[in-house]
Amino acid sequence: MLAAFPLLLLSALNSNAQKKVDPDSLVNEAKKTEVWEPVPAVVTPGKTNADAPSDAIILFNGKNTNAFQKTDGTAIGWKIDQLGILNVVKGSGYIQTKEVFGSCQLHIEWRTPLAIAGSGQTRGNSGIFLMGRYELQVLDSYNNPTYPNGQAGSIYKQFIPLVNASRKPGEWQTYDIIFTAPQFFSDGTLQQPAYITVLHNGILVQNHVAIKGNTEWIGAAAYKAHNAKEPLAIQDHGLDGGNPDSFRNIWIRPL
Ligand code: MG
């Protein structure tokens, strides 16, 4: 900005060549569009972009699952292994955070099984449910055709990902999500939809799309009013055989 200033000043002086221009007055004019507050908080980045920054809430770091419970409030059935990885236990149900969140930045790492079982939607299916109801699909979409609005990186049944950024089965994958919570009028009607931006393995797959409502397997998505903050849930896709996905390194920054 400083380097550009003399040119700007010169240009301003030239354009006012016929007039007498006080440089101090120009500086004062320029100051009128300087914004000094608020000063952004200093945040120390992690060693890699996957490491939690200093102000993140750690939801899972391999040590315990204290941040999570089942949707009925009881202890989760998913298990941490010796490597500190959280594994879905088939049929044990969704897990969700005890803390509630609205707009957020979320980082989550996931892995579908190395041994391929099932196909299409029954191959590594899980899901990140923002506010417990808006699903970013988790699926093994490496050479696994399915309906594109249900593949990895899709907003399930709503938005096809811009690209298929999937890694191979058994490899760790990342989602970096920027989510803006929806807003409702006091009568429960929608004031502003939710928005979501998603990087899958560092690659943009959803660019600020307006979510259409609650994720539905059957029928059209529709909004139903809910709290300004709700738990973050992760899907156990149930009794299908090919979905024992794994998770690690989950952190969130409320916005
Ligand atoms: Mg799913």
CSV table of C-alpha atoms and ligand atoms in Angstrom, one decimal:
chain,number,residue,atom,x,y,z
A,1,MET,CA,0.0,0.0,0.0
A,2,LEU,CA,2.8,2.3,0.9
A,3,ALA,CA,4.7,1.5,-2.3
A,4,ALA,CA,1.6,2.4,-4.3
A,5,PHE,CA,1.0,5.6,-2.5
A,6,PRO,CA,3.5,7.8,-4.4
A,7,LEU,CA,2.0,6.7,-7.8
A,8,LEU,CA,-1.5,7.4,-6.5
A,9,LEU,CA,-0.4,10.8,-5.2
A,10,LEU,CA,1.3,11.6,-8.5
A,11,SER,CA,-1.7,10.6,-10.5
A,12,ALA,CA,-3.9,12.7,-8.2
A,13,LEU,CA,-1.6,15.6,-8.6
A,14,ASN,CA,-1.5,15.2,-12.4
A,15,SER,CA,-5.2,15.1,-12.6
A,16,ASN,CA,-5.4,18.2,-10.7
A,17,ALA,CA,-2.6,19.9,-12.6
A,18,GLN,CA,-4.4,23.1,-13.1
A,19,LYS,CA,-5.2,23.4,-9.4
A,20,LYS,CA,-3.1,23.7,-6.4
A,21,VAL,CA,-3.3,20.5,-4.4
A,22,ASP,CA,-2.2,20.1,-0.8
A,23,PRO,CA,-0.6,16.7,-0.4
A,24,ASP,CA,-1.6,16.7,3.2
A,25,SER,CA,-5.2,17.0,2.3
A,26,LEU,CA,-4.9,14.0,-0.1
A,27,VAL,CA,-3.4,12.0,2.7
A,28,ASN,CA,-6.3,13.0,4.9
A,29,GLU,CA,-8.8,12.0,2.2
A,30,ALA,CA,-7.1,8.6,1.8
A,31,LYS,CA,-7.3,8.1,5.5
A,32,LYS,CA,-11.1,8.3,5.3
A,33,THR,CA,-11.3,4.8,3.8
A,34,GLU,CA,-8.7,3.2,6.1
A,35,VAL,CA,-10.5,0.7,8.5
A,36,TRP,CA,-8.5,0.1,11.7
A,37,GLU,CA,-11.0,-1.9,13.8
A,38,PRO,CA,-11.7,-4.6,14.5
A,39,VAL,CA,-8.1,-5.9,14.4
A,40,PRO,CA,-8.2,-9.6,13.5
A,41,ALA,CA,-7.1,-11.9,16.3
A,42,VAL,CA,-3.7,-13.6,15.8
A,43,VAL,CA,-4.1,-17.3,15.2
A,44,THR,CA,-1.1,-19.6,15.0
A,45,PRO,CA,-1.4,-21.9,12.0
A,46,GLY,CA,-0.7,-25.6,12.5
A,47,LYS,CA,2.4,-27.2,11.1
A,48,THR,CA,0.3,-28.5,8.2
A,49,ASN,CA,-3.1,-27.3,7.2
A,50,ALA,CA,-4.6,-30.4,8.8
A,51,ASP,CA,-3.2,-29.6,12.3
A,52,ALA,CA,-5.7,-27.8,14.5
A,53,PRO,CA,-5.0,-24.1,14.8
A,54,SER,CA,-4.7,-22.5,18.2
A,55,ASP,CA,-8.3,-21.4,18.5
A,56,ALA,CA,-10.0,-24.6,17.4
A,57,ILE,CA,-12.2,-26.8,19.5
A,58,ILE,CA,-10.8,-30.3,19.4
A,59,LEU,CA,-13.6,-32.8,18.8
A,60,PHE,CA,-11.3,-35.8,18.4
A,61,ASN,CA,-7.6,-36.2,18.5
A,62,GLY,CA,-7.2,-40.0,19.1
A,63,LYS,CA,-7.3,-39.9,22.9
A,64,ASN,CA,-10.9,-40.1,23.8
A,65,THR,CA,-14.5,-39.7,22.5
A,66,ASN,CA,-15.6,-37.3,25.3
A,67,ALA,CA,-16.9,-34.8,22.9
A,68,PHE,CA,-19.4,-37.2,21.5
A,69,GLN,CA,-22.5,-39.1,22.5
A,70,LYS,CA,-25.2,-41.1,20.8
A,71,THR,CA,-28.3,-39.1,19.5
A,72,ASP,CA,-30.2,-40.4,22.6
A,73,GLY,CA,-27.5,-39.0,24.9
A,74,THR,CA,-26.0,-42.4,25.9
A,75,ALA,CA,-22.3,-43.4,25.4
A,76,ILE,CA,-21.3,-44.0,21.8
A,77,GLY,CA,-20.6,-47.5,20.4
A,78,TRP,CA,-17.8,-46.5,18.1
A,79,LYS,CA,-14.3,-47.6,19.2
A,80,ILE,CA,-10.9,-46.1,19.3
A,81,ASP,CA,-8.1,-48.5,18.2
A,82,GLN,CA,-4.5,-48.7,19.4
A,83,LEU,CA,-3.5,-46.2,16.7
A,84,GLY,CA,-5.9,-43.6,18.0
A,85,ILE,CA,-8.4,-44.0,15.2
A,86,LEU,CA,-12.1,-43.8,15.7
A,87,ASN,CA,-13.9,-46.7,13.9
A,88,VAL,CA,-17.6,-47.0,13.1
A,89,VAL,CA,-19.1,-50.0,14.8
A,90,LYS,CA,-21.8,-51.3,12.5
A,91,GLY,CA,-25.3,-50.8,13.8
A,92,SER,CA,-24.3,-48.8,16.9
A,93,GLY,CA,-25.8,-45.6,15.6
A,94,TYR,CA,-24.9,-42.1,14.7
A,95,ILE,CA,-22.6,-40.1,17.0
A,96,GLN,CA,-23.1,-36.5,17.7
A,97,THR,CA,-21.2,-33.8,19.6
A,98,LYS,CA,-22.3,-32.9,23.1
A,99,GLU,CA,-21.6,-29.2,22.3
A,100,VAL,CA,-23.8,-27.5,19.8
A,101,PHE,CA,-22.6,-25.4,16.8
A,102,GLY,CA,-24.0,-23.0,14.2
A,103,SER,CA,-21.8,-21.4,11.6
A,104,CYS,CA,-18.4,-23.0,11.6
A,105,GLN,CA,-15.2,-24.1,10.0
A,106,LEU,CA,-14.8,-27.8,10.3
A,107,HIS,CA,-11.9,-30.1,9.6
A,108,ILE,CA,-12.4,-33.9,9.6
A,109,GLU,CA,-10.3,-36.8,8.3
A,110,TRP,CA,-11.9,-40.0,7.2
A,111,ARG,CA,-11.0,-43.3,5.6
A,112,THR,CA,-13.0,-46.0,3.9
A,113,PRO,CA,-12.0,-49.6,4.2
A,114,LEU,CA,-9.1,-51.0,2.3
A,115,ALA,CA,-10.9,-54.2,1.7
A,116,ILE,CA,-13.8,-53.3,-0.7
A,117,ALA,CA,-17.1,-54.7,0.3
A,118,GLY,CA,-20.4,-53.5,-1.1
A,119,SER,CA,-20.9,-51.2,-4.1
A,120,GLY,CA,-22.5,-47.9,-4.8
A,121,GLN,CA,-24.0,-46.5,-1.7
A,122,THR,CA,-23.1,-49.5,0.5
A,123,ARG,CA,-19.3,-49.0,0.0
A,124,GLY,CA,-17.9,-46.9,2.8
A,125,ASN,CA,-21.0,-44.8,3.4
A,126,SER,CA,-21.0,-42.4,6.3
A,127,GLY,CA,-21.7,-38.7,6.4
A,128,ILE,CA,-21.0,-35.4,8.1
A,129,PHE,CA,-24.3,-34.0,9.3
A,130,LEU,CA,-24.0,-30.3,9.9
A,131,MET,CA,-26.4,-29.2,12.6
A,132,GLY,CA,-27.5,-32.9,12.7
A,133,ARG,CA,-29.5,-32.6,9.4
A,134,TYR,CA,-27.5,-31.3,6.4
A,135,GLU,CA,-25.4,-34.2,5.1
A,136,LEU,CA,-22.0,-33.9,3.3
A,137,GLN,CA,-21.7,-37.4,2.0
A,138,VAL,CA,-18.8,-39.7,3.0
A,139,LEU,CA,-18.4,-42.6,0.5
A,140,ASP,CA,-15.7,-44.6,-1.2
A,141,SER,CA,-16.1,-42.9,-4.6
A,142,TYR,CA,-12.8,-44.2,-6.0
A,143,ASN,CA,-14.0,-46.1,-9.1
A,144,ASN,CA,-17.3,-46.7,-7.5
A,145,PRO,CA,-20.2,-45.4,-9.7
A,146,THR,CA,-23.3,-44.2,-8.0
A,147,TYR,CA,-25.7,-41.3,-8.5
A,148,PRO,CA,-23.3,-38.3,-8.5
A,149,ASN,CA,-25.5,-36.3,-6.1
A,150,GLY,CA,-24.8,-39.1,-3.6
A,151,GLN,CA,-21.1,-39.6,-4.1
A,152,ALA,CA,-18.3,-38.3,-1.9
A,153,GLY,CA,-18.2,-34.6,-1.7
A,154,SER,CA,-21.9,-34.3,-2.6
A,155,ILE,CA,-24.4,-32.5,-0.5
A,156,TYR,CA,-26.5,-35.6,-0.4
A,157,LYS,CA,-29.3,-35.5,-3.0
A,158,GLN,CA,-28.8,-31.8,-3.5
A,159,PHE,CA,-25.4,-30.9,-5.0
A,160,ILE,CA,-23.0,-32.9,-7.2
A,161,PRO,CA,-19.4,-32.2,-6.3
A,162,LEU,CA,-17.5,-30.0,-8.7
A,163,VAL,CA,-14.9,-32.8,-9.2
A,164,ASN,CA,-14.3,-36.3,-7.8
A,165,ALA,CA,-11.3,-35.7,-5.5
A,166,SER,CA,-11.4,-39.1,-3.9
A,167,ARG,CA,-8.4,-41.0,-2.7
A,168,LYS,CA,-8.1,-44.8,-2.9
A,169,PRO,CA,-9.8,-47.1,-0.4
A,170,GLY,CA,-7.8,-47.3,2.8
A,171,GLU,CA,-6.2,-43.9,2.3
A,172,TRP,CA,-6.9,-40.9,4.6
A,173,GLN,CA,-9.0,-38.2,3.1
A,174,THR,CA,-9.8,-34.7,4.4
A,175,TYR,CA,-12.8,-32.4,4.4
A,176,ASP,CA,-12.4,-28.8,5.2
A,177,ILE,CA,-15.8,-27.2,5.5
A,178,ILE,CA,-17.1,-23.7,5.8
A,179,PHE,CA,-20.7,-23.7,6.9
A,180,THR,CA,-23.1,-20.8,7.4
A,181,ALA,CA,-26.1,-21.8,9.5
A,182,PRO,CA,-29.6,-21.0,8.2
A,183,GLN,CA,-31.8,-18.4,9.8
A,184,PHE,CA,-35.5,-18.6,10.5
A,185,PHE,CA,-38.1,-16.0,11.1
A,186,SER,CA,-39.9,-16.3,14.5
A,187,ASP,CA,-42.8,-18.0,12.8
A,188,GLY,CA,-40.5,-20.8,11.7
A,189,THR,CA,-40.3,-19.9,8.0
A,190,LEU,CA,-36.9,-19.7,6.3
A,191,GLN,CA,-35.2,-16.3,6.4
A,192,GLN,CA,-31.8,-17.3,4.9
A,193,PRO,CA,-30.7,-20.8,3.8
A,194,ALA,CA,-27.5,-22.5,5.0
A,195,TYR,CA,-24.5,-22.2,2.8
A,196,ILE,CA,-21.6,-24.6,2.5
A,197,THR,CA,-18.2,-24.6,1.0
A,198,VAL,CA,-16.2,-27.8,1.0
A,199,LEU,CA,-12.6,-28.7,0.2
A,200,HIS,CA,-12.1,-32.5,-0.3
A,201,ASN,CA,-8.4,-33.4,0.0
A,202,GLY,CA,-7.7,-29.7,-0.5
A,203,ILE,CA,-9.7,-29.4,-3.7
A,204,LEU,CA,-12.8,-27.3,-3.9
A,205,VAL,CA,-15.9,-29.5,-4.5
A,206,GLN,CA,-18.7,-27.3,-3.2
A,207,ASN,CA,-18.5,-23.5,-3.6
A,208,HIS,CA,-20.8,-21.7,-1.3
A,209,VAL,CA,-23.9,-23.6,-2.4
A,210,ALA,CA,-27.3,-22.8,-0.7
A,211,ILE,CA,-28.5,-25.9,1.0
A,212,LYS,CA,-32.1,-26.7,0.1
A,213,GLY,CA,-33.2,-28.1,3.4
A,214,ASN,CA,-32.9,-31.2,5.6
A,215,THR,CA,-31.2,-34.1,3.9
A,216,GLU,CA,-33.8,-36.6,2.7
A,217,TRP,CA,-33.2,-40.0,1.2
A,218,ILE,CA,-36.7,-40.0,-0.2
A,219,GLY,CA,-38.5,-36.9,-1.4
A,220,ALA,CA,-37.5,-33.3,-1.7
A,221,ALA,CA,-35.4,-31.5,0.9
A,222,ALA,CA,-37.2,-28.9,2.9
A,223,TYR,CA,-36.3,-26.7,5.9
A,224,LYS,CA,-37.8,-27.2,9.3
A,225,ALA,CA,-36.9,-24.5,11.8
A,226,HIS,CA,-34.4,-25.5,14.4
A,227,ASN,CA,-32.1,-24.0,17.0
A,228,ALA,CA,-29.4,-21.5,16.1
A,229,LYS,CA,-26.9,-24.1,17.3
A,230,GLU,CA,-27.3,-27.9,17.0
A,231,PRO,CA,-25.0,-30.9,17.4
A,232,LEU,CA,-22.6,-32.0,14.6
A,233,ALA,CA,-23.4,-35.7,13.8
A,234,ILE,CA,-21.5,-38.4,12.0
A,235,GLN,CA,-23.4,-41.2,10.3
A,236,ASP,CA,-23.3,-44.9,11.0
A,237,HIS,CA,-24.9,-46.1,7.8
A,238,GLY,CA,-26.3,-49.0,9.6
A,239,LEU,CA,-26.5,-52.7,8.7
A,240,ASP,CA,-24.9,-52.6,5.3
A,241,GLY,CA,-21.7,-54.6,5.3
A,242,GLY,CA,-19.3,-52.3,3.6
A,243,ASN,CA,-19.3,-49.2,5.7
A,244,PRO,CA,-16.9,-49.6,8.7
A,245,ASP,CA,-15.3,-46.2,8.0
A,246,SER,CA,-12.7,-44.6,10.3
A,247,PHE,CA,-12.2,-41.1,11.5
A,248,ARG,CA,-9.4,-39.0,13.0
A,249,ASN,CA,-8.4,-35.4,13.6
A,250,ILE,CA,-11.7,-33.6,14.0
A,251,TRP,CA,-11.6,-29.9,14.9
A,252,ILE,CA,-14.0,-27.1,14.6
A,253,ARG,CA,-13.9,-23.3,14.8
A,254,PRO,CA,-17.3,-21.6,15.5
A,255,LEU,CA,-17.8,-18.6,13.3
B,1,MG,MG,-24.1,-41.1,4.0
